[in-house]
Short mmCIF file of C-alpha atoms in Angstrom, two decimals:
data_model
loop_
_atom_site.label_atom_id
_atom_site.label_comp_id
_atom_site.label_asym_id
_atom_site.label_seq_id
_atom_site.Cartn_x
_atom_site.Cartn_y
_atom_site.Cartn_z
CA ASP A 1 -12.44 24.37 -18.69
CA ALA A 2 -13.81 25.38 -22.08
CA LYS A 3 -11.31 24.86 -25.16
CA THR A 4 -10.04 27.45 -27.62
CA THR A 5 -9.20 28.18 -30.52
CA GLN A 6 -6.11 30.50 -32.45
CA PRO A 7 -4.30 31.42 -35.07
CA PRO A 8 -1.10 30.16 -35.32
CA SER A 9 0.78 33.14 -36.05
CA MET A 10 -0.13 36.55 -37.48
CA ASP A 11 2.92 40.06 -38.31
CA CYS A 12 1.79 42.83 -37.78
CA ALA A 13 3.88 46.32 -38.35
CA GLU A 14 5.99 48.24 -35.40
CA GLY A 15 3.68 50.92 -34.37
CA ARG A 16 0.31 49.44 -35.54
CA ALA A 17 -2.83 47.86 -33.83
CA ALA A 18 -2.44 44.24 -32.79
CA ASN A 19 -5.71 42.54 -33.08
CA LEU A 20 -5.33 38.37 -32.03
CA PRO A 21 -8.30 36.78 -31.90
CA CYS A 22 -9.62 33.73 -30.01
CA ASN A 23 -12.38 31.50 -29.98
CA HIS A 24 -14.33 29.74 -26.85
CA SER A 25 -17.45 28.92 -28.28
CA THR A 26 -18.24 26.28 -25.74
CA ILE A 27 -17.00 28.50 -23.12
CA SER A 28 -19.79 28.41 -19.68
CA GLY A 29 -21.36 31.61 -18.04
CA ASN A 30 -19.01 31.32 -15.41
CA GLU A 31 -15.80 30.78 -17.17
CA TYR A 32 -13.23 33.74 -17.33
CA VAL A 33 -10.96 34.93 -20.60
CA TYR A 34 -6.73 35.26 -19.56
CA TRP A 35 -4.78 36.17 -21.89
CA TYR A 36 -1.22 34.95 -21.62
CA ARG A 37 2.54 35.75 -23.94
CA GLN A 38 6.21 34.67 -24.05
CA ILE A 39 8.59 35.90 -25.19
CA HIS A 40 11.13 33.01 -26.13
CA SER A 41 13.22 30.37 -24.17
CA GLN A 42 10.99 32.79 -20.74
CA GLY A 43 8.52 32.13 -18.98
CA PRO A 44 4.33 33.10 -19.44
CA GLN A 45 4.42 36.91 -18.39
CA TYR A 46 0.30 37.47 -17.33
CA ILE A 47 -1.66 40.47 -19.53
CA ILE A 48 -4.93 40.53 -18.72
CA HIS A 49 -8.93 38.50 -18.13
CA GLY A 50 -12.57 39.46 -18.96
CA LEU A 51 -16.14 38.03 -17.58
CA LYS A 52 -18.25 39.48 -20.28
CA ASN A 53 -17.03 42.80 -20.42
CA ASN A 54 -14.40 44.87 -22.20
CA GLU A 55 -11.53 45.12 -20.25
CA THR A 56 -8.09 47.40 -20.34
CA ASN A 57 -5.00 47.73 -19.01
CA GLU A 58 -1.57 49.46 -19.76
CA MET A 59 -0.62 46.33 -22.00
CA ALA A 60 -3.51 45.48 -24.56
CA SER A 61 -7.41 45.94 -24.28
CA LEU A 62 -9.88 42.68 -24.23
CA ILE A 63 -12.72 42.88 -26.04
CA ILE A 64 -14.97 39.89 -25.00
CA THR A 65 -19.01 39.13 -27.95
CA GLU A 66 -22.27 40.05 -26.35
CA ASP A 67 -22.57 35.80 -26.98
CA ARG A 68 -19.50 35.36 -24.74
CA LYS A 69 -18.25 32.86 -27.71
CA SER A 70 -15.20 35.06 -28.99
CA SER A 71 -12.45 37.75 -28.00
CA THR A 72 -9.82 39.86 -29.25
CA LEU A 73 -6.22 40.34 -27.21
CA ILE A 74 -5.63 44.30 -28.73
CA LEU A 75 -2.24 45.33 -28.19
CA PRO A 76 -3.46 49.34 -29.48
CA HIS A 77 0.62 50.04 -30.74
CA ALA A 78 2.75 47.27 -31.25
CA THR A 79 6.30 47.15 -31.29
CA LEU A 80 9.63 44.67 -31.84
CA ARG A 81 9.27 44.23 -28.29
CA ASP A 82 6.04 42.30 -28.26
CA THR A 83 6.96 39.32 -30.23
CA ALA A 84 5.78 36.76 -28.47
CA VAL A 85 3.15 33.62 -28.47
CA TYR A 86 -0.06 35.09 -27.23
CA TYR A 87 -2.09 32.09 -24.65
CA CYS A 88 -5.66 32.76 -24.49
CA ILE A 89 -6.87 30.71 -21.56
CA VAL A 90 -10.10 29.96 -20.20
CA ARG A 91 -10.87 28.56 -16.38
CA VAL A 92 -13.42 28.60 -14.15
CA ALA A 93 -13.17 31.49 -10.94
CA GLY A 94 -12.00 29.92 -7.75
CA LEU A 95 -11.50 26.98 -6.87
CA GLY A 96 -12.18 24.65 -8.30
CA GLY A 97 -10.53 21.30 -9.10
CA GLY A 98 -6.57 22.45 -9.79
CA GLY A 99 -7.20 25.55 -7.56
CA ASN A 100 -5.76 28.32 -10.19
CA LYS A 101 -4.66 25.66 -12.76
CA LEU A 102 -4.20 26.75 -16.44
CA THR A 103 -4.65 24.86 -19.42
CA PHE A 104 -2.64 26.65 -22.50
CA GLY A 105 -2.74 25.43 -26.23
CA THR A 106 -0.11 26.00 -28.59
CA GLY A 107 -1.30 30.07 -28.61
CA THR A 108 -0.59 32.53 -31.67
CA GLN A 109 2.87 33.74 -32.78
CA LEU A 110 2.89 37.64 -33.85
CA LYS A 111 5.85 39.12 -34.53
CA VAL A 112 6.01 42.06 -35.00
CA GLU A 113 7.80 43.97 -38.02
CA LEU A 114 9.24 46.75 -39.12
CA ASP B 1 12.96 42.05 -6.00
CA GLY B 2 10.18 40.22 -5.39
CA GLY B 3 10.27 37.41 -7.69
CA ILE B 4 10.08 33.73 -8.12
CA THR B 5 14.18 31.81 -9.49
CA GLN B 6 14.34 29.02 -10.82
CA SER B 7 18.33 26.91 -10.79
CA PRO B 8 20.18 26.81 -12.98
CA LYS B 9 19.06 28.50 -16.12
CA TYR B 10 20.40 25.02 -18.07
CA LEU B 11 21.13 21.58 -16.81
CA PHE B 12 22.79 18.42 -18.48
CA ARG B 13 22.48 15.10 -17.09
CA LYS B 14 23.09 11.60 -17.51
CA GLU B 15 19.96 9.48 -19.15
CA GLY B 16 19.35 7.24 -16.25
CA GLN B 17 19.70 9.58 -13.55
CA ASN B 18 17.24 11.41 -11.20
CA VAL B 19 17.34 15.57 -10.95
CA THR B 20 15.96 18.02 -9.57
CA LEU B 21 15.10 21.52 -10.46
CA SER B 22 14.43 24.46 -7.92
CA CYS B 23 12.54 27.04 -8.12
CA GLU B 24 11.63 29.74 -5.17
CA GLN B 25 9.65 32.84 -4.67
CA ASN B 26 9.09 35.32 -2.41
CA LEU B 27 6.27 36.82 -2.99
CA ASN B 28 4.14 35.16 -0.32
CA HIS B 29 2.22 32.99 -2.51
CA ASP B 30 0.76 29.53 -1.01
CA ALA B 31 0.15 27.62 -4.42
CA MET B 32 3.10 26.81 -7.15
CA TYR B 33 2.55 25.13 -9.95
CA TRP B 34 5.51 22.94 -11.90
CA TYR B 35 5.00 23.01 -15.56
CA ARG B 36 6.71 21.29 -19.04
CA GLN B 37 6.68 22.97 -22.44
CA ASP B 38 8.33 21.21 -25.77
CA PRO B 39 9.50 22.45 -28.60
CA GLY B 40 5.97 24.50 -30.66
CA GLN B 41 4.25 23.51 -27.71
CA GLY B 42 2.26 24.60 -24.69
CA LEU B 43 2.99 24.50 -21.36
CA ARG B 44 1.98 20.92 -19.75
CA LEU B 45 1.90 21.47 -15.58
CA ILE B 46 2.80 18.80 -14.24
CA TYR B 47 2.52 18.86 -9.83
CA TYR B 48 0.53 21.55 -8.78
CA SER B 49 0.59 22.76 -4.97
CA GLN B 50 -2.00 25.06 -2.85
CA ILE B 51 -0.69 24.83 0.54
CA VAL B 52 2.33 24.00 3.25
CA ASN B 53 2.73 20.14 2.91
CA ASP B 54 0.23 19.71 0.06
CA PHE B 55 0.13 18.63 -3.79
CA GLN B 56 -1.10 16.84 -6.80
CA LYS B 57 -1.10 15.41 -9.68
CA GLY B 58 -0.81 17.57 -12.77
CA ASP B 59 -1.98 16.08 -16.39
CA ILE B 60 1.27 14.36 -16.61
CA ALA B 61 2.69 13.59 -12.68
CA GLU B 62 4.08 10.60 -14.50
CA GLY B 63 8.03 10.76 -13.29
CA TYR B 64 8.39 13.25 -11.68
CA SER B 65 7.94 14.05 -7.48
CA VAL B 66 8.23 17.58 -5.50
CA SER B 67 8.04 18.16 -1.98
CA ARG B 68 6.87 21.29 -0.07
CA GLU B 69 8.08 21.83 3.31
CA LYS B 70 8.68 25.10 2.79
CA LYS B 71 6.06 28.25 1.97
CA GLU B 72 8.60 29.58 -0.79
CA SER B 73 9.69 26.64 -1.85
CA PHE B 74 8.42 23.95 -4.54
CA PRO B 75 11.65 21.24 -5.85
CA LEU B 76 10.79 18.89 -9.17
CA THR B 77 12.78 15.64 -9.45
CA VAL B 78 12.71 14.16 -12.48
CA THR B 79 13.48 10.26 -12.12
CA SER B 80 14.59 7.95 -14.62
CA ALA B 81 10.94 6.54 -15.08
CA GLN B 82 10.13 9.60 -17.23
CA LYS B 83 10.86 8.80 -20.83
CA ASN B 84 11.49 11.77 -22.10
CA PRO B 85 12.99 13.75 -19.80
CA THR B 86 14.17 16.20 -22.39
CA ALA B 87 12.52 20.02 -22.18
CA PHE B 88 12.11 22.99 -20.93
CA TYR B 89 10.28 23.46 -17.42
CA LEU B 90 8.69 26.54 -15.43
CA CYS B 91 7.78 27.13 -12.00
CA ALA B 92 4.32 29.12 -11.05
CA SER B 93 3.22 30.43 -8.47
CA SER B 94 -0.38 31.91 -7.35
CA ILE B 95 -1.88 33.47 -4.44
CA PHE B 96 -4.94 30.95 -3.91
CA GLY B 97 -7.99 31.45 -3.41
CA ALA B 98 -11.57 32.29 -4.87
CA GLY B 99 -11.21 34.85 -7.27
CA ASN B 100 -9.04 35.66 -10.16
CA ASN B 101 -5.14 35.53 -9.27
CA GLU B 102 -2.74 35.11 -11.90
CA GLN B 103 0.50 33.36 -12.30
CA PHE B 104 3.45 34.60 -12.40
CA PHE B 105 6.12 32.18 -13.31
CA GLY B 106 9.41 32.16 -13.17
CA PRO B 107 12.47 31.91 -16.50
CA GLY B 108 11.90 28.36 -16.45
CA THR B 109 15.16 26.30 -16.81
CA ARG B 110 16.34 23.79 -19.97
CA LEU B 111 16.48 20.52 -19.21
CA THR B 112 18.96 18.16 -21.64
CA VAL B 113 19.04 14.77 -21.22
CA LEU B 114 22.15 13.04 -22.97
#
């Protein structure tokens, strides 16, 4: 699976959009971009995933650049409850070696403040 | 409610003792996973199981053992051979098969070896 690079920390004011970047310059054509988040001392929570088109769900939007070398997770109206570590993960869809194995880096610590 | 449970939330053991962490899911998922997380770090895969009575080593399997006798259960034993067992342990499950199958995580067990 391709490696990802994320800033170690970011701050965001409550009510503002939080834009979390991820670089995955070695991504290959059959690899998807996944985002999970982990609130302190809890298990990670799935947010969204995409291949090449932008995706949106009730939690967030995922914008993937045309060359697929980077992506941005957007939380449109951040709240204090969105304070967490956000992980960007790239993996091959389907069976492959390791089934659905996820490789977590150190992520971005997002702090939402009043 | 459907979900994945881990017990206990906190566990203390003396050095040299084996300890078994529980993981149960009622999501009817075929695949289950064990991860370890150290402070300030991402998750690392210990073992995973794609189907009952079958499991594979992950990236850091040494000093750990698992069993998968039932679809719903995937207990992890931390043996005395694990040199640094104090950590946060997370269990996850997912549908197994081709496609983009998100992993659902339990709340975790924090193991402290004294």
